[in-house]
Amino acid sequence: MTWTRGRRLGIDVGAVRVGVAMCDPDGILATPVETVPRDLDSGADVRRIAELVAEHDVVGVVLGLPRNLRGEDGPAARAAREFCDALRAGLDVPVELTDERMTTVVAARQLAGRGVKGRKQRAVVDQAAAVQILQGWLDRERTS
């Protein structure tokens, strides 16, 4: 995705939930937006992300690719690629995959460090992971 000023969404897709984060138009800071229930049957998750793209004039989507520590695709990475294909088919903005190894683990540790645990953590860990994904991408783009 070539750099264009504007908001971007960061996506952390899981088997049960999809975490969504967004950055400011200058691409400096990623913040959590919402957690969308995963919907393999009717595609309501993809439609909700399309609504967010339209509502916030998003110029691009960055989706985390959860490769294993050897850099290989496992079941989660294959599911993320399928979700990416569904987003690309349903959106009019570029969708880019980016390596997201360990982002959910880092997000969970940060939340636990702030005293957010158990059920409360499950409700926001996907958003926090989406923030990690998008912020990492933004930081890399600024330095390249």
PDB file of C-alpha atoms in Angstrom:
ATOM      1  CA  MET A   1       0.000   0.000   0.000  1.00  0.00           C
ATOM      2  CA  THR A   2       1.655   3.269  -1.011  1.00  0.00           C
ATOM      3  CA  TRP A   3       1.417   6.050   1.550  1.00  0.00           C
ATOM      4  CA  THR A   4      -1.632   8.228   1.172  1.00  0.00           C
ATOM      5  CA  ARG A   5      -2.859  10.533   3.900  1.00  0.00           C
ATOM      6  CA  GLY A   6      -6.019   9.204   5.524  1.00  0.00           C
ATOM      7  CA  ARG A   7      -7.415   6.858   8.117  1.00  0.00           C
ATOM      8  CA  ARG A   8      -6.570   3.168   8.025  1.00  0.00           C
ATOM      9  CA  LEU A   9      -8.136   0.222   9.789  1.00  0.00           C
ATOM     10  CA  GLY A  10      -6.091  -2.445  11.504  1.00  0.00           C
ATOM     11  CA  ILE A  11      -7.715  -5.868  11.686  1.00  0.00           C
ATOM     12  CA  ASP A  12      -6.971  -8.807  13.987  1.00  0.00           C
ATOM     13  CA  VAL A  13      -9.083 -11.716  12.774  1.00  0.00           C
ATOM     14  CA  GLY A  14      -9.711 -14.678  15.030  1.00  0.00           C
ATOM     15  CA  ALA A  15     -11.973 -17.702  14.991  1.00  0.00           C
ATOM     16  CA  VAL A  16     -14.579 -16.013  17.229  1.00  0.00           C
ATOM     17  CA  ARG A  17     -13.964 -12.259  17.034  1.00  0.00           C
ATOM     18  CA  VAL A  18     -12.451  -9.608  14.773  1.00  0.00           C
ATOM     19  CA  GLY A  19     -10.623  -6.761  16.505  1.00  0.00           C
ATOM     20  CA  VAL A  20     -10.687  -3.412  14.753  1.00  0.00           C
ATOM     21  CA  ALA A  21      -8.426  -0.395  15.292  1.00  0.00           C
ATOM     22  CA  MET A  22      -8.112   2.868  13.392  1.00  0.00           C
ATOM     23  CA  CYS A  23      -5.463   5.557  13.023  1.00  0.00           C
ATOM     24  CA  ASP A  24      -5.731   9.298  12.683  1.00  0.00           C
ATOM     25  CA  PRO A  25      -5.585  10.790   9.158  1.00  0.00           C
ATOM     26  CA  ASP A  26      -1.851  11.515   9.534  1.00  0.00           C
ATOM     27  CA  GLY A  27      -1.101   7.886  10.407  1.00  0.00           C
ATOM     28  CA  ILE A  28       0.551   8.617  13.730  1.00  0.00           C
ATOM     29  CA  LEU A  29      -1.507   6.807  16.356  1.00  0.00           C
ATOM     30  CA  ALA A  30      -3.658   3.677  16.230  1.00  0.00           C
ATOM     31  CA  THR A  31      -6.580   3.400  18.650  1.00  0.00           C
ATOM     32  CA  PRO A  32      -9.145   0.652  19.338  1.00  0.00           C
ATOM     33  CA  VAL A  33     -12.524   0.864  17.595  1.00  0.00           C
ATOM     34  CA  GLU A  34     -14.611  -2.236  18.281  1.00  0.00           C
ATOM     35  CA  THR A  35     -14.780  -5.992  18.359  1.00  0.00           C
ATOM     36  CA  VAL A  36     -16.915  -7.555  15.632  1.00  0.00           C
ATOM     37  CA  PRO A  37     -18.331 -11.081  16.064  1.00  0.00           C
ATOM     38  CA  ARG A  38     -16.879 -13.460  13.470  1.00  0.00           C
ATOM     39  CA  ASP A  39     -19.542 -14.625  11.021  1.00  0.00           C
ATOM     40  CA  LEU A  40     -18.409 -17.358   8.642  1.00  0.00           C
ATOM     41  CA  ASP A  41     -21.964 -18.108   7.502  1.00  0.00           C
ATOM     42  CA  SER A  42     -23.462 -14.805   6.340  1.00  0.00           C
ATOM     43  CA  GLY A  43     -20.457 -12.448   6.187  1.00  0.00           C
ATOM     44  CA  ALA A  44     -21.878  -9.905   8.653  1.00  0.00           C
ATOM     45  CA  ASP A  45     -18.315  -9.324   9.920  1.00  0.00           C
ATOM     46  CA  VAL A  46     -17.109  -8.244   6.474  1.00  0.00           C
ATOM     47  CA  ARG A  47     -20.198  -6.049   6.030  1.00  0.00           C
ATOM     48  CA  ARG A  48     -19.557  -4.344   9.391  1.00  0.00           C
ATOM     49  CA  ILE A  49     -15.968  -3.587   8.408  1.00  0.00           C
ATOM     50  CA  ALA A  50     -17.233  -2.190   5.086  1.00  0.00           C
ATOM     51  CA  GLU A  51     -19.581   0.073   7.085  1.00  0.00           C
ATOM     52  CA  LEU A  52     -16.644   1.307   9.187  1.00  0.00           C
ATOM     53  CA  VAL A  53     -14.595   1.958   6.041  1.00  0.00           C
ATOM     54  CA  ALA A  54     -17.407   4.077   4.576  1.00  0.00           C
ATOM     55  CA  GLU A  55     -18.308   5.804   7.852  1.00  0.00           C
ATOM     56  CA  HIS A  56     -14.732   6.939   8.564  1.00  0.00           C
ATOM     57  CA  ASP A  57     -13.515   7.540   4.979  1.00  0.00           C
ATOM     58  CA  VAL A  58     -10.841   4.856   5.404  1.00  0.00           C
ATOM     59  CA  VAL A  59      -8.174   4.757   2.664  1.00  0.00           C
ATOM     60  CA  GLY A  60      -6.752   1.307   3.423  1.00  0.00           C
ATOM     61  CA  VAL A  61      -6.977  -1.768   5.615  1.00  0.00           C
ATOM     62  CA  VAL A  62      -4.064  -3.569   7.278  1.00  0.00           C
ATOM     63  CA  LEU A  63      -4.878  -7.146   8.254  1.00  0.00           C
ATOM     64  CA  GLY A  64      -2.654  -9.161  10.548  1.00  0.00           C
ATOM     65  CA  LEU A  65      -1.228 -12.397   9.160  1.00  0.00           C
ATOM     66  CA  PRO A  66      -0.575 -14.750  12.111  1.00  0.00           C
ATOM     67  CA  ARG A  67       2.306 -16.833  10.790  1.00  0.00           C
ATOM     68  CA  ASN A  68       4.041 -19.244  13.138  1.00  0.00           C
ATOM     69  CA  LEU A  69       7.448 -18.486  14.652  1.00  0.00           C
ATOM     70  CA  ARG A  70       9.174 -20.193  11.701  1.00  0.00           C
ATOM     71  CA  GLY A  71       7.379 -17.805   9.342  1.00  0.00           C
ATOM     72  CA  GLU A  72       5.077 -20.483   7.958  1.00  0.00           C
ATOM     73  CA  ASP A  73       1.325 -20.399   7.463  1.00  0.00           C
ATOM     74  CA  GLY A  74      -0.738 -22.545   9.802  1.00  0.00           C
ATOM     75  CA  PRO A  75      -4.538 -22.778  10.096  1.00  0.00           C
ATOM     76  CA  ALA A  76      -4.858 -19.263  11.576  1.00  0.00           C
ATOM     77  CA  ALA A  77      -2.840 -17.721   8.728  1.00  0.00           C
ATOM     78  CA  ARG A  78      -4.903 -19.588   6.132  1.00  0.00           C
ATOM     79  CA  ALA A  79      -8.095 -18.280   7.800  1.00  0.00           C
ATOM     80  CA  ALA A  80      -6.667 -14.738   7.782  1.00  0.00           C
ATOM     81  CA  ARG A  81      -5.864 -15.028   4.059  1.00  0.00           C
ATOM     82  CA  GLU A  82      -9.446 -16.169   3.376  1.00  0.00           C
ATOM     83  CA  PHE A  83     -10.779 -13.225   5.399  1.00  0.00           C
ATOM     84  CA  CYS A  84      -8.451 -10.922   3.458  1.00  0.00           C
ATOM     85  CA  ASP A  85      -9.878 -12.244   0.176  1.00  0.00           C
ATOM     86  CA  ALA A  86     -13.427 -11.611   1.463  1.00  0.00           C
ATOM     87  CA  LEU A  87     -12.482  -8.043   2.483  1.00  0.00           C
ATOM     88  CA  ARG A  88     -10.842  -7.368  -0.879  1.00  0.00           C
ATOM     89  CA  ALA A  89     -14.002  -8.554  -2.635  1.00  0.00           C
ATOM     90  CA  GLY A  90     -16.236  -6.391  -0.419  1.00  0.00           C
ATOM     91  CA  LEU A  91     -14.223  -3.170  -0.140  1.00  0.00           C
ATOM     92  CA  ASP A  92     -13.185  -0.432  -2.544  1.00  0.00           C
ATOM     93  CA  VAL A  93      -9.930   0.297  -0.670  1.00  0.00           C
ATOM     94  CA  PRO A  94      -6.633  -1.623  -0.645  1.00  0.00           C
ATOM     95  CA  VAL A  95      -6.296  -4.454   1.888  1.00  0.00           C
ATOM     96  CA  GLU A  96      -2.749  -5.404   2.878  1.00  0.00           C
ATOM     97  CA  LEU A  97      -1.521  -8.349   4.920  1.00  0.00           C
ATOM     98  CA  THR A  98       1.190  -7.707   7.506  1.00  0.00           C
ATOM     99  CA  ASP A  99       3.083 -10.063   9.798  1.00  0.00           C
ATOM    100  CA  GLU A 100       1.461 -10.105  13.221  1.00  0.00           C
ATOM    101  CA  ARG A 101       3.351 -12.796  15.088  1.00  0.00           C
ATOM    102  CA  MET A 102       2.780 -12.501  18.835  1.00  0.00           C
ATOM    103  CA  THR A 103       0.555  -9.384  18.740  1.00  0.00           C
ATOM    104  CA  THR A 104      -2.281 -11.038  20.680  1.00  0.00           C
ATOM    105  CA  VAL A 105       0.188 -12.309  23.284  1.00  0.00           C
ATOM    106  CA  VAL A 106       1.719  -8.833  23.657  1.00  0.00           C
ATOM    107  CA  ALA A 107      -1.732  -7.220  23.845  1.00  0.00           C
ATOM    108  CA  ALA A 108      -2.906  -9.699  26.496  1.00  0.00           C
ATOM    109  CA  ARG A 109       0.215  -9.068  28.592  1.00  0.00           C
ATOM    110  CA  GLN A 110      -0.237  -5.310  28.360  1.00  0.00           C
ATOM    111  CA  LEU A 111      -3.874  -5.576  29.422  1.00  0.00           C
ATOM    112  CA  ALA A 112      -2.990  -7.910  32.298  1.00  0.00           C
ATOM    113  CA  GLY A 113      -0.298  -5.453  33.364  1.00  0.00           C
ATOM    114  CA  ARG A 114      -3.017  -2.811  33.634  1.00  0.00           C
ATOM    115  CA  GLY A 115      -5.189  -5.134  35.698  1.00  0.00           C
ATOM    116  CA  VAL A 116      -7.579  -6.143  32.905  1.00  0.00           C
ATOM    117  CA  LYS A 117      -8.113  -9.905  33.217  1.00  0.00           C
ATOM    118  CA  GLY A 118     -10.537 -12.714  32.489  1.00  0.00           C
ATOM    119  CA  ARG A 119     -13.801 -11.913  30.748  1.00  0.00           C
ATOM    120  CA  LYS A 120     -13.019  -8.179  30.541  1.00  0.00           C
ATOM    121  CA  GLN A 121      -9.732  -8.953  28.803  1.00  0.00           C
ATOM    122  CA  ARG A 122     -11.379 -11.267  26.249  1.00  0.00           C
ATOM    123  CA  ALA A 123     -13.751  -8.431  25.344  1.00  0.00           C
ATOM    124  CA  VAL A 124     -10.922  -6.050  24.367  1.00  0.00           C
ATOM    125  CA  VAL A 125      -7.836  -8.155  23.607  1.00  0.00           C
ATOM    126  CA  ASP A 126      -8.748  -8.400  19.914  1.00  0.00           C
ATOM    127  CA  GLN A 127      -8.997  -4.607  19.669  1.00  0.00           C
ATOM    128  CA  ALA A 128      -5.674  -4.243  21.494  1.00  0.00           C
ATOM    129  CA  ALA A 129      -4.079  -6.733  19.067  1.00  0.00           C
ATOM    130  CA  ALA A 130      -5.529  -4.760  16.131  1.00  0.00           C
ATOM    131  CA  VAL A 131      -3.919  -1.629  17.590  1.00  0.00           C
ATOM    132  CA  GLN A 132      -0.566  -3.479  17.769  1.00  0.00           C
ATOM    133  CA  ILE A 133      -0.930  -4.623  14.146  1.00  0.00           C
ATOM    134  CA  LEU A 134      -1.799  -1.178  12.815  1.00  0.00           C
ATOM    135  CA  GLN A 135       0.701   0.741  14.953  1.00  0.00           C
ATOM    136  CA  GLY A 136       3.516  -1.599  13.890  1.00  0.00           C
ATOM    137  CA  TRP A 137       2.579  -1.104  10.255  1.00  0.00           C
ATOM    138  CA  LEU A 138       2.392   2.689  10.666  1.00  0.00           C
ATOM    139  CA  ASP A 139       5.785   2.797  12.398  1.00  0.00           C
ATOM    140  CA  ARG A 140       7.386   0.729   9.624  1.00  0.00           C
ATOM    141  CA  GLU A 141       5.830   2.899   6.915  1.00  0.00           C
ATOM    142  CA  ARG A 142       7.163   6.089   8.495  1.00  0.00           C
ATOM    143  CA  THR A 143      10.715   4.749   8.596  1.00  0.00           C
ATOM    144  CA  SER A 144      10.758   3.346   5.060  1.00  0.00           C
TER     145      SER A 144
END
